[in-house]
PDB file of C-alpha atoms in Angstrom:
ATOM      1  CA  MET A   1     148.994  99.576  63.363  1.00  0.00           C
ATOM      2  CA  SER A   2     145.538 100.387  62.480  1.00  0.00           C
ATOM      3  CA  ARG A   3     144.323 104.026  61.441  1.00  0.00           C
ATOM      4  CA  LYS A   4     141.948 103.884  65.022  1.00  0.00           C
ATOM      5  CA  THR A   5     144.987 103.067  67.066  1.00  0.00           C
ATOM      6  CA  ILE A   6     147.046 105.964  64.834  1.00  0.00           C
ATOM      7  CA  LEU A   7     144.238 108.367  65.750  1.00  0.00           C
ATOM      8  CA  LYS A   8     144.195 107.521  69.340  1.00  0.00           C
ATOM      9  CA  ILE A   9     147.800 108.250  69.654  1.00  0.00           C
ATOM     10  CA  PHE A  10     147.729 111.813  67.584  1.00  0.00           C
ATOM     11  CA  SER A  11     145.344 113.003  69.888  1.00  0.00           C
ATOM     12  CA  PHE A  12     146.616 111.803  73.080  1.00  0.00           C
ATOM     13  CA  VAL A  13     149.743 113.789  71.618  1.00  0.00           C
ATOM     14  CA  ILE A  14     147.523 117.035  70.649  1.00  0.00           C
ATOM     15  CA  PHE A  15     146.224 116.704  74.137  1.00  0.00           C
ATOM     16  CA  LEU A  16     149.718 116.806  75.910  1.00  0.00           C
ATOM     17  CA  ALA A  17     150.882 119.524  74.139  1.00  0.00           C
ATOM     18  CA  VAL A  18     147.208 121.989  74.973  1.00  0.00           C
ATOM     19  CA  LEU A  19     147.588 120.915  78.787  1.00  0.00           C
ATOM     20  CA  GLY A  20     151.229 121.883  78.587  1.00  0.00           C
ATOM     21  CA  ALA A  21     150.186 125.061  76.945  1.00  0.00           C
ATOM     22  CA  THR A  22     147.320 125.642  79.210  1.00  0.00           C
ATOM     23  CA  PHE A  23     149.688 125.704  82.526  1.00  0.00           C
ATOM     24  CA  SER A  24     152.636 127.217  80.810  1.00  0.00           C
ATOM     25  CA  ALA A  25     149.998 130.121  80.298  1.00  0.00           C
ATOM     26  CA  CYS A  26     149.032 130.120  83.811  1.00  0.00           C
ATOM     27  CA  ALA A  27     152.076 130.140  85.645  1.00  0.00           C
ATOM     28  CA  PRO A  28     154.609 132.259  86.595  1.00  0.00           C
ATOM     29  CA  SER A  29     157.057 133.823  83.221  1.00  0.00           C
ATOM     30  CA  PHE A  30     160.115 133.699  84.646  1.00  0.00           C
ATOM     31  CA  LYS A  31     162.357 130.447  85.742  1.00  0.00           C
ATOM     32  CA  GLY A  32     164.779 130.206  88.720  1.00  0.00           C
ATOM     33  CA  GLY A  33     162.566 132.966  90.631  1.00  0.00           C
ATOM     34  CA  GLY A  34     162.314 132.840  94.574  1.00  0.00           C
ATOM     35  CA  PRO A  35     163.043 135.162  97.589  1.00  0.00           C
ATOM     36  CA  LYS A  36     166.579 136.130  98.449  1.00  0.00           C
ATOM     37  CA  ASP A  37     168.276 134.784 101.914  1.00  0.00           C
ATOM     38  CA  ILE A  38     167.121 138.232 103.144  1.00  0.00           C
ATOM     39  CA  GLY A  39     168.292 137.467 107.373  1.00  0.00           C
ATOM     40  CA  ASN A  40     165.982 138.644 110.180  1.00  0.00           C
ATOM     41  CA  ASP A  41     167.219 142.000 109.344  1.00  0.00           C
ATOM     42  CA  GLY A  42     165.521 141.933 105.989  1.00  0.00           C
ATOM     43  CA  LYS A  43     162.035 140.596 107.386  1.00  0.00           C
ATOM     44  CA  SER A  44     159.284 142.274 108.837  1.00  0.00           C
ATOM     45  CA  ASP A  45     158.816 142.369 112.778  1.00  0.00           C
ATOM     46  CA  ASP A  46     155.648 144.523 112.608  1.00  0.00           C
ATOM     47  CA  TYR A  47     153.238 141.252 111.788  1.00  0.00           C
ATOM     48  CA  ARG A  48     151.721 137.965 113.215  1.00  0.00           C
ATOM     49  CA  PRO A  49     151.617 135.027 111.545  1.00  0.00           C
ATOM     50  CA  PRO A  50     149.167 134.430 108.172  1.00  0.00           C
ATOM     51  CA  ASN A  51     145.920 133.218 108.393  1.00  0.00           C
ATOM     52  CA  VAL A  52     143.078 131.795 106.266  1.00  0.00           C
ATOM     53  CA  VAL A  53     139.795 133.218 107.705  1.00  0.00           C
ATOM     54  CA  GLY A  54     137.964 131.791 104.939  1.00  0.00           C
ATOM     55  CA  ARG A  55     137.964 131.175 101.057  1.00  0.00           C
ATOM     56  CA  ILE A  56     136.298 132.990  98.100  1.00  0.00           C
ATOM     57  CA  ASP A  57     133.227 131.072  97.783  1.00  0.00           C
ATOM     58  CA  SER A  58     131.812 132.761  94.734  1.00  0.00           C
ATOM     59  CA  GLY A  59     132.296 130.083  91.665  1.00  0.00           C
ATOM     60  CA  GLN A  60     132.809 133.380  89.561  1.00  0.00           C
ATOM     61  CA  ILE A  61     135.602 134.675  91.050  1.00  0.00           C
ATOM     62  CA  ASN A  62     138.502 132.281  89.590  1.00  0.00           C
ATOM     63  CA  GLU A  63     141.296 134.629  88.890  1.00  0.00           C
ATOM     64  CA  SER A  64     141.323 137.383  92.114  1.00  0.00           C
ATOM     65  CA  SER A  65     143.603 139.748  90.786  1.00  0.00           C
ATOM     66  CA  GLY A  66     142.971 142.650  93.188  1.00  0.00           C
ATOM     67  CA  ILE A  67     141.490 143.096  96.398  1.00  0.00           C
ATOM     68  CA  ALA A  68     140.477 146.363  98.140  1.00  0.00           C
ATOM     69  CA  ALA A  69     138.667 146.947 101.566  1.00  0.00           C
ATOM     70  CA  SER A  70     135.804 149.416 101.050  1.00  0.00           C
ATOM     71  CA  ARG A  71     136.355 152.744 103.099  1.00  0.00           C
ATOM     72  CA  CYS A  72     132.803 153.521 103.297  1.00  0.00           C
ATOM     73  CA  GLN A  73     130.856 150.262 104.037  1.00  0.00           C
ATOM     74  CA  PRO A  74     132.501 148.325 107.050  1.00  0.00           C
ATOM     75  CA  GLY A  75     133.743 144.705 106.104  1.00  0.00           C
ATOM     76  CA  VAL A  76     133.328 144.803 102.597  1.00  0.00           C
ATOM     77  CA  LEU A  77     136.497 143.715 100.534  1.00  0.00           C
ATOM     78  CA  TRP A  78     136.124 144.331  96.631  1.00  0.00           C
ATOM     79  CA  THR A  79     137.568 142.041  93.607  1.00  0.00           C
ATOM     80  CA  HIS A  80     137.669 141.091  90.310  1.00  0.00           C
ATOM     81  CA  ASN A  81     138.844 138.257  88.024  1.00  0.00           C
ATOM     82  CA  ASP A  82     141.884 139.017  85.539  1.00  0.00           C
ATOM     83  CA  SER A  83     141.407 139.207  81.504  1.00  0.00           C
ATOM     84  CA  GLY A  84     138.665 136.900  80.576  1.00  0.00           C
ATOM     85  CA  ASP A  85     135.964 137.986  82.449  1.00  0.00           C
ATOM     86  CA  ALA A  86     133.259 141.192  81.631  1.00  0.00           C
ATOM     87  CA  PRO A  87     133.648 144.003  83.531  1.00  0.00           C
ATOM     88  CA  PHE A  88     132.117 142.618  86.760  1.00  0.00           C
ATOM     89  CA  VAL A  89     133.254 144.099  90.496  1.00  0.00           C
ATOM     90  CA  TYR A  90     132.473 141.222  92.890  1.00  0.00           C
ATOM     91  CA  ALA A  91     132.133 142.540  96.777  1.00  0.00           C
ATOM     92  CA  ILE A  92     132.876 139.455  99.294  1.00  0.00           C
ATOM     93  CA  ASP A  93     132.661 139.979 103.215  1.00  0.00           C
ATOM     94  CA  GLU A  94     136.145 139.015 105.415  1.00  0.00           C
ATOM     95  CA  LYS A  95     135.557 135.475 105.326  1.00  0.00           C
ATOM     96  CA  GLY A  96     135.266 135.090 101.829  1.00  0.00           C
ATOM     97  CA  GLY A  97     131.281 134.681 101.316  1.00  0.00           C
ATOM     98  CA  SER A  98     129.628 136.575  98.382  1.00  0.00           C
ATOM     99  CA  LEU A  99     127.732 139.653  98.682  1.00  0.00           C
ATOM    100  CA  GLY A 100     126.713 140.279  94.838  1.00  0.00           C
ATOM    101  CA  THR A 101     128.119 141.328  91.698  1.00  0.00           C
ATOM    102  CA  TRP A 102     127.820 144.206  89.491  1.00  0.00           C
ATOM    103  CA  ARG A 103     128.604 145.337  86.051  1.00  0.00           C
ATOM    104  CA  VAL A 104     130.447 148.643  85.481  1.00  0.00           C
ATOM    105  CA  PRO A 105     128.726 150.381  83.150  1.00  0.00           C
ATOM    106  CA  GLY A 106     131.821 152.264  80.336  1.00  0.00           C
ATOM    107  CA  ALA A 107     134.631 149.819  81.257  1.00  0.00           C
ATOM    108  CA  GLU A 108     136.039 146.896  79.659  1.00  0.00           C
ATOM    109  CA  ASN A 109     137.918 144.234  81.105  1.00  0.00           C
ATOM    110  CA  VAL A 110     140.974 143.652  78.420  1.00  0.00           C
ATOM    111  CA  ASP A 111     143.546 142.712  81.414  1.00  0.00           C
ATOM    112  CA  TRP A 112     142.032 144.271  84.665  1.00  0.00           C
ATOM    113  CA  GLU A 113     145.066 144.147  87.364  1.00  0.00           C
ATOM    114  CA  ASP A 114     144.164 145.582  90.459  1.00  0.00           C
ATOM    115  CA  ILE A 115     141.597 147.295  92.835  1.00  0.00           C
ATOM    116  CA  ALA A 116     141.998 150.232  94.708  1.00  0.00           C
ATOM    117  CA  ALA A 117     139.543 152.086  97.300  1.00  0.00           C
ATOM    118  CA  PHE A 118     139.300 155.917  97.933  1.00  0.00           C
ATOM    119  CA  LYS A 119     137.254 157.978  99.864  1.00  0.00           C
ATOM    120  CA  ASN A 120     137.391 161.517  99.199  1.00  0.00           C
ATOM    121  CA  ASP A 121     136.929 164.716 101.456  1.00  0.00           C
ATOM    122  CA  LYS A 122     133.128 164.994 101.138  1.00  0.00           C
ATOM    123  CA  GLY A 123     133.029 161.363 102.429  1.00  0.00           C
ATOM    124  CA  GLU A 124     132.351 159.741  98.999  1.00  0.00           C
ATOM    125  CA  CYS A 125     133.895 156.185  98.362  1.00  0.00           C
ATOM    126  CA  PHE A 126     135.204 155.459  95.029  1.00  0.00           C
ATOM    127  CA  LEU A 127     136.923 152.385  93.334  1.00  0.00           C
ATOM    128  CA  TYR A 128     140.111 152.317  90.762  1.00  0.00           C
ATOM    129  CA  ILE A 129     139.942 149.732  88.812  1.00  0.00           C
ATOM    130  CA  GLY A 130     143.840 149.330  87.102  1.00  0.00           C
ATOM    131  CA  GLU A 131     143.240 148.177  83.141  1.00  0.00           C
ATOM    132  CA  ILE A 132     146.846 147.993  83.609  1.00  0.00           C
ATOM    133  CA  GLY A 133     147.818 144.156  82.314  1.00  0.00           C
ATOM    134  CA  ASN A 134     150.350 144.755  79.407  1.00  0.00           C
ATOM    135  CA  ASN A 135     151.869 140.931  78.728  1.00  0.00           C
ATOM    136  CA  GLU A 136     153.036 141.214  75.124  1.00  0.00           C
ATOM    137  CA  LEU A 137     153.730 144.912  75.657  1.00  0.00           C
ATOM    138  CA  LYS A 138     151.549 145.745  72.285  1.00  0.00           C
ATOM    139  CA  ARG A 139     149.155 148.636  73.994  1.00  0.00           C
ATOM    140  CA  SER A 140     150.572 151.975  74.301  1.00  0.00           C
ATOM    141  CA  GLU A 141     147.647 153.837  75.810  1.00  0.00           C
ATOM    142  CA  MET A 142     146.152 152.168  79.372  1.00  0.00           C
ATOM    143  CA  LYS A 143     143.441 152.808  81.328  1.00  0.00           C
ATOM    144  CA  ILE A 144     142.392 153.129  85.471  1.00  0.00           C
ATOM    145  CA  TYR A 145     138.406 153.095  85.525  1.00  0.00           C
ATOM    146  CA  ARG A 146     137.047 155.868  88.432  1.00  0.00           C
ATOM    147  CA  VAL A 147     133.700 154.140  89.768  1.00  0.00           C
ATOM    148  CA  PRO A 148     131.522 155.206  92.572  1.00  0.00           C
ATOM    149  CA  GLU A 149     131.644 152.371  94.602  1.00  0.00           C
ATOM    150  CA  PRO A 150     127.940 150.366  94.901  1.00  0.00           C
ATOM    151  CA  LYS A 151     125.804 150.021  97.715  1.00  0.00           C
ATOM    152  CA  ILE A 152     125.752 146.464  99.220  1.00  0.00           C
ATOM    153  CA  SER A 153     122.037 145.620  99.929  1.00  0.00           C
ATOM    154  CA  ALA A 154     119.983 142.460 100.120  1.00  0.00           C
ATOM    155  CA  ALA A 155     118.823 142.581  96.633  1.00  0.00           C
ATOM    156  CA  ALA A 156     122.484 142.582  95.538  1.00  0.00           C
ATOM    157  CA  ARG A 157     123.356 139.560  97.742  1.00  0.00           C
ATOM    158  CA  GLY A 158     122.135 137.107  95.179  1.00  0.00           C
ATOM    159  CA  SER A 159     123.306 138.551  92.353  1.00  0.00           C
ATOM    160  CA  GLU A 160     125.912 136.974  89.719  1.00  0.00           C
ATOM    161  CA  ARG A 161     127.289 137.420  86.048  1.00  0.00           C
ATOM    162  CA  SER A 162     123.905 136.156  84.851  1.00  0.00           C
ATOM    163  CA  ASN A 163     121.709 138.642  87.207  1.00  0.00           C
ATOM    164  CA  PRO A 164     124.178 141.387  87.916  1.00  0.00           C
ATOM    165  CA  GLN A 165     123.573 144.507  89.691  1.00  0.00           C
ATOM    166  CA  SER A 166     124.843 148.090  87.938  1.00  0.00           C
ATOM    167  CA  ALA A 167     127.404 150.151  88.718  1.00  0.00           C
ATOM    168  CA  GLU A 168     127.398 153.315  88.309  1.00  0.00           C
ATOM    169  CA  PRO A 169     129.008 154.318  85.137  1.00  0.00           C
ATOM    170  CA  ALA A 170     132.968 154.662  84.949  1.00  0.00           C
ATOM    171  CA  VAL A 171     135.016 157.354  84.170  1.00  0.00           C
ATOM    172  CA  ALA A 172     138.312 156.455  82.211  1.00  0.00           C
ATOM    173  CA  ILE A 173     141.544 158.098  82.788  1.00  0.00           C
ATOM    174  CA  ARG A 174     143.940 157.321  79.852  1.00  0.00           C
ATOM    175  CA  PHE A 175     147.881 157.473  80.408  1.00  0.00           C
ATOM    176  CA  THR A 176     150.713 156.350  78.525  1.00  0.00           C
ATOM    177  CA  TYR A 177     154.327 155.801  79.942  1.00  0.00           C
ATOM    178  CA  ALA A 178     156.471 158.270  78.575  1.00  0.00           C
ATOM    179  CA  ASP A 179     159.257 155.806  78.735  1.00  0.00           C
ATOM    180  CA  GLY A 180     157.060 153.252  76.522  1.00  0.00           C
ATOM    181  CA  ALA A 181     155.163 150.565  76.939  1.00  0.00           C
ATOM    182  CA  HIS A 182     155.427 148.208  80.189  1.00  0.00           C
ATOM    183  CA  ASP A 183     153.169 145.612  81.731  1.00  0.00           C
ATOM    184  CA  ALA A 184     152.037 146.426  85.162  1.00  0.00           C
ATOM    185  CA  GLU A 185     149.761 144.689  88.189  1.00  0.00           C
ATOM    186  CA  THR A 186     149.909 147.413  90.877  1.00  0.00           C
ATOM    187  CA  LEU A 187     147.771 149.974  91.333  1.00  0.00           C
ATOM    188  CA  MET A 188     147.753 152.065  94.822  1.00  0.00           C
ATOM    189  CA  VAL A 189     145.729 155.402  95.215  1.00  0.00           C
ATOM    190  CA  HIS A 190     146.749 157.794  98.025  1.00  0.00           C
ATOM    191  CA  PRO A 191     144.541 158.624 100.771  1.00  0.00           C
ATOM    192  CA  THR A 192     144.647 162.054 100.750  1.00  0.00           C
ATOM    193  CA  SER A 193     145.765 163.311  97.714  1.00  0.00           C
ATOM    194  CA  GLY A 194     144.049 160.920  95.527  1.00  0.00           C
ATOM    195  CA  ASP A 195     146.924 160.660  93.440  1.00  0.00           C
ATOM    196  CA  ILE A 196     147.290 157.253  91.669  1.00  0.00           C
ATOM    197  CA  TYR A 197     150.143 155.051  91.465  1.00  0.00           C
ATOM    198  CA  VAL A 198     151.317 152.654  89.244  1.00  0.00           C
ATOM    199  CA  LEU A 199     154.319 149.933  89.590  1.00  0.00           C
ATOM    200  CA  THR A 200     155.282 148.049  86.639  1.00  0.00           C
ATOM    201  CA  LYS A 201     156.179 144.447  86.333  1.00  0.00           C
ATOM    202  CA  SER A 202     159.578 143.638  85.226  1.00  0.00           C
ATOM    203  CA  ARG A 203     161.129 139.862  84.784  1.00  0.00           C
ATOM    204  CA  LYS A 204     164.389 141.181  84.465  1.00  0.00           C
ATOM    205  CA  ASP A 205     165.044 144.880  86.010  1.00  0.00           C
ATOM    206  CA  ALA A 206     163.554 146.818  89.133  1.00  0.00           C
ATOM    207  CA  SER A 207     159.593 147.975  89.285  1.00  0.00           C
ATOM    208  CA  GLY A 208     159.142 151.388  87.900  1.00  0.00           C
ATOM    209  CA  VAL A 209     156.702 153.743  89.764  1.00  0.00           C
ATOM    210  CA  TYR A 210     154.680 156.069  87.605  1.00  0.00           C
ATOM    211  CA  ARG A 211     152.552 158.585  89.240  1.00  0.00           C
ATOM    212  CA  ILE A 212     149.259 160.251  87.825  1.00  0.00           C
ATOM    213  CA  PRO A 213     147.710 163.401  89.400  1.00  0.00           C
ATOM    214  CA  GLY A 214     144.398 162.702  90.944  1.00  0.00           C
ATOM    215  CA  ASP A 215     143.062 165.558  89.487  1.00  0.00           C
ATOM    216  CA  SER A 216     143.763 164.330  85.753  1.00  0.00           C
ATOM    217  CA  ARG A 217     141.599 164.516  83.183  1.00  0.00           C
ATOM    218  CA  GLY A 218     141.200 163.182  79.171  1.00  0.00           C
ATOM    219  CA  ALA A 219     144.668 161.720  78.474  1.00  0.00           C
ATOM    220  CA  VAL A 220     148.036 161.965  80.762  1.00  0.00           C
ATOM    221  CA  SER A 221     152.045 161.151  80.198  1.00  0.00           C
ATOM    222  CA  VAL A 222     153.652 159.814  83.514  1.00  0.00           C
ATOM    223  CA  LYS A 223     157.408 159.785  84.046  1.00  0.00           C
ATOM    224  CA  LYS A 224     158.847 157.266  85.995  1.00  0.00           C
ATOM    225  CA  ILE A 225     159.505 158.838  89.535  1.00  0.00           C
ATOM    226  CA  ALA A 226     161.030 156.239  91.756  1.00  0.00           C
ATOM    227  CA  GLU A 227     162.280 152.396  91.321  1.00  0.00           C
ATOM    228  CA  ILE A 228     161.494 149.958  93.758  1.00  0.00           C
ATOM    229  CA  SER A 229     163.484 146.646  94.570  1.00  0.00           C
ATOM    230  CA  VAL A 230     162.523 143.822  96.053  1.00  0.00           C
ATOM    231  CA  PRO A 231     164.728 141.147  98.029  1.00  0.00           C
ATOM    232  CA  SER A 232     163.886 138.313  95.149  1.00  0.00           C
ATOM    233  CA  ILE A 233     164.937 137.425  92.027  1.00  0.00           C
ATOM    234  CA  PRO A 234     163.229 138.467  89.714  1.00  0.00           C
ATOM    235  CA  ASP A 235     163.394 142.049  92.098  1.00  0.00           C
ATOM    236  CA  GLY A 236     160.921 143.628  90.005  1.00  0.00           C
ATOM    237  CA  LEU A 237     158.177 141.147  89.648  1.00  0.00           C
ATOM    238  CA  LEU A 238     155.406 142.833  91.442  1.00  0.00           C
ATOM    239  CA  THR A 239     151.824 141.479  91.210  1.00  0.00           C
ATOM    240  CA  GLY A 240     149.663 143.858  93.959  1.00  0.00           C
ATOM    241  CA  GLY A 241     149.774 146.525  96.356  1.00  0.00           C
ATOM    242  CA  ASP A 242     147.642 149.345  97.908  1.00  0.00           C
ATOM    243  CA  ILE A 243     148.715 152.413 100.270  1.00  0.00           C
ATOM    244  CA  SER A 244     147.887 152.289 104.078  1.00  0.00           C
ATOM    245  CA  PRO A 245     144.676 154.598 104.538  1.00  0.00           C
ATOM    246  CA  ASP A 246     146.771 156.540 107.278  1.00  0.00           C
ATOM    247  CA  GLY A 247     149.126 157.076 103.964  1.00  0.00           C
ATOM    248  CA  ARG A 248     152.448 156.129 106.271  1.00  0.00           C
ATOM    249  CA  ARG A 249     152.941 152.299 104.823  1.00  0.00           C
ATOM    250  CA  VAL A 250     152.831 150.795 101.722  1.00  0.00           C
ATOM    251  CA  VAL A 251     152.444 147.386 100.786  1.00  0.00           C
ATOM    252  CA  VAL A 252     153.334 144.906  97.200  1.00  0.00           C
ATOM    253  CA  CYS A 253     153.452 141.562  96.473  1.00  0.00           C
ATOM    254  CA  ASP A 254     154.971 139.472  93.701  1.00  0.00           C
ATOM    255  CA  TYR A 255     154.484 135.114  93.598  1.00  0.00           C
ATOM    256  CA  PHE A 256     156.448 134.958  96.864  1.00  0.00           C
ATOM    257  CA  LEU A 257     155.987 137.190  99.710  1.00  0.00           C
ATOM    258  CA  GLY A 258     154.182 140.585 100.799  1.00  0.00           C
ATOM    259  CA  TYR A 259     156.933 143.424 101.449  1.00  0.00           C
ATOM    260  CA  GLU A 260     156.293 146.591 103.327  1.00  0.00           C
ATOM    261  CA  LEU A 261     157.743 150.111 103.203  1.00  0.00           C
ATOM    262  CA  LYS A 262     156.786 152.508 105.795  1.00  0.00           C
ATOM    263  CA  LEU A 263     157.672 156.402 105.567  1.00  0.00           C
ATOM    264  CA  PRO A 264     160.540 157.824 107.871  1.00  0.00           C
ATOM    265  CA  ASP A 265     159.819 160.455 110.206  1.00  0.00           C
ATOM    266  CA  ALA A 266     161.395 163.411 108.900  1.00  0.00           C
ATOM    267  CA  ALA A 267     160.108 162.760 105.385  1.00  0.00           C
ATOM    268  CA  SER A 268     159.521 165.562 103.572  1.00  0.00           C
ATOM    269  CA  GLY A 269     156.369 164.504 101.311  1.00  0.00           C
ATOM    270  CA  PHE A 270     154.956 161.360 100.430  1.00  0.00           C
ATOM    271  CA  ASP A 271     156.874 160.396  97.673  1.00  0.00           C
ATOM    272  CA  ASP A 272     159.562 159.310 100.336  1.00  0.00           C
ATOM    273  CA  ILE A 273     158.379 156.319 101.016  1.00  0.00           C
ATOM    274  CA  LEU A 274     159.678 154.730  97.504  1.00  0.00           C
ATOM    275  CA  LYS A 275     163.491 155.060  99.026  1.00  0.00           C
ATOM    276  CA  ALA A 276     162.276 152.910 101.707  1.00  0.00           C
ATOM    277  CA  LYS A 277     163.981 149.353 102.476  1.00  0.00           C
ATOM    278  CA  PRO A 278     160.742 146.464 101.737  1.00  0.00           C
ATOM    279  CA  LEU A 279     160.682 144.238 104.815  1.00  0.00           C
ATOM    280  CA  ALA A 280     159.480 141.063 103.900  1.00  0.00           C
ATOM    281  CA  ILE A 281     155.823 139.801 105.327  1.00  0.00           C
ATOM    282  CA  THR A 282     154.699 136.017 104.879  1.00  0.00           C
ATOM    283  CA  LEU A 283     151.926 135.520 103.281  1.00  0.00           C
ATOM    284  CA  GLY A 284     151.005 132.058 103.527  1.00  0.00           C
ATOM    285  CA  GLU A 285     150.630 129.598 101.062  1.00  0.00           C
ATOM    286  CA  ARG A 286     149.382 131.363  97.383  1.00  0.00           C
ATOM    287  CA  LYS A 287     148.985 129.257  94.238  1.00  0.00           C
ATOM    288  CA  VAL A 288     148.885 132.396  92.268  1.00  0.00           C
ATOM    289  CA  GLY A 289     149.153 135.346  94.537  1.00  0.00           C
ATOM    290  CA  GLU A 290     149.009 138.618  92.851  1.00  0.00           C
ATOM    291  CA  SER A 291     146.381 140.771  95.548  1.00  0.00           C
ATOM    292  CA  ILE A 292     147.469 142.226  98.429  1.00  0.00           C
ATOM    293  CA  GLY A 293     145.650 145.085 100.526  1.00  0.00           C
ATOM    294  CA  TYR A 294     145.605 146.756 103.926  1.00  0.00           C
ATOM    295  CA  ALA A 295     142.299 146.347 105.706  1.00  0.00           C
ATOM    296  CA  ALA A 296     140.176 149.733 106.639  1.00  0.00           C
ATOM    297  CA  ASP A 297     141.876 150.557 109.578  1.00  0.00           C
ATOM    298  CA  GLY A 298     145.335 149.780 108.383  1.00  0.00           C
ATOM    299  CA  LEU A 299     145.755 146.831 110.926  1.00  0.00           C
ATOM    300  CA  ALA A 300     146.048 144.256 108.881  1.00  0.00           C
ATOM    301  CA  ILE A 301     146.669 142.644 105.333  1.00  0.00           C
ATOM    302  CA  PHE A 302     144.666 140.488 103.194  1.00  0.00           C
ATOM    303  CA  ALA A 303     145.924 138.705 100.309  1.00  0.00           C
ATOM    304  CA  THR A 304     143.952 136.172  97.929  1.00  0.00           C
ATOM    305  CA  SER A 305     145.100 134.084  95.357  1.00  0.00           C
ATOM    306  CA  GLU A 306     143.914 133.327  91.283  1.00  0.00           C
ATOM    307  CA  LYS A 307     141.784 129.617  90.971  1.00  0.00           C
ATOM    308  CA  LEU A 308     138.644 129.096  92.220  1.00  0.00           C
ATOM    309  CA  GLY A 309     137.927 128.830  96.270  1.00  0.00           C
ATOM    310  CA  SER A 310     140.932 130.884  96.612  1.00  0.00           C
ATOM    311  CA  PRO A 311     141.807 131.087 100.403  1.00  0.00           C
ATOM    312  CA  LEU A 312     141.398 134.522 102.023  1.00  0.00           C
ATOM    313  CA  ILE A 313     144.779 135.467 103.718  1.00  0.00           C
ATOM    314  CA  LYS A 314     144.686 137.869 107.222  1.00  0.00           C
ATOM    315  CA  VAL A 315     148.094 139.240 108.507  1.00  0.00           C
ATOM    316  CA  ASP A 316     147.504 140.935 111.746  1.00  0.00           C
ATOM    317  CA  ARG A 317     149.580 143.909 113.196  1.00  0.00           C
ATOM    318  CA  LYS A 318     150.904 143.004 116.211  1.00  0.00           C
TER     319      LYS A 318
END
């Protein structure tokens, strides 16, 4: 066998190893997972079948890891890439068309995992960005960036990463978990109180729920206030979530389905929703489904997937 042939074989083996590592890194890191046989009583009857209303046409958005509907600008959705991108947020319309790119001063994207929209009692709108990914559990302190929502304009519509608009500087809310490091991909903000909820991503246990008071300043230590277990294996592998604009529903997702919890009529407070039974919602085909959020009127759910050209999925309430 010639030296040239040996080099070719060696190069091919290296290529296969790199290719395998790449696909392993992109795929969900668990085995044997999937929805349980939940039956009709485990499925939500509140929603119509999922509908692909468009595709994210921006070549800059290749890992849509969170989605949030603006509470101030009708028809505007916000998303961001997972780890590896600079601190950019992207606006898209409800068909997936690009509305612009903004760099967030004072922020760093180590592992952004989710985004939430909030409108305060003064009518001011904000975006909350969850710097909460921690796959290797090496980070003890996590961050949530709070930034005034950028305004869509004609000038902004042509902006990309090479010529982004500038958002206003972000304020970082720093927190640690009282019971040790966790990985998380779900960030939610209550529409009235402004309290922040972080739900952990677990490959072997239920998802832990941690609440951060909306008026937090500096670094805070947070305790687990509840657990959410969805009818799937693993039961705590949550990848995104949102609270409805009226504060009466919560939707979360994993790689397989969406799940909605509804506030009981006799509830003494919002946190009682965390005791409700999660009912499954079909979201359609997603390659790597990590984002889910309510429409601004709460009458539909949007979901996206990682990878370029992600479908923009809308699930209307009946």
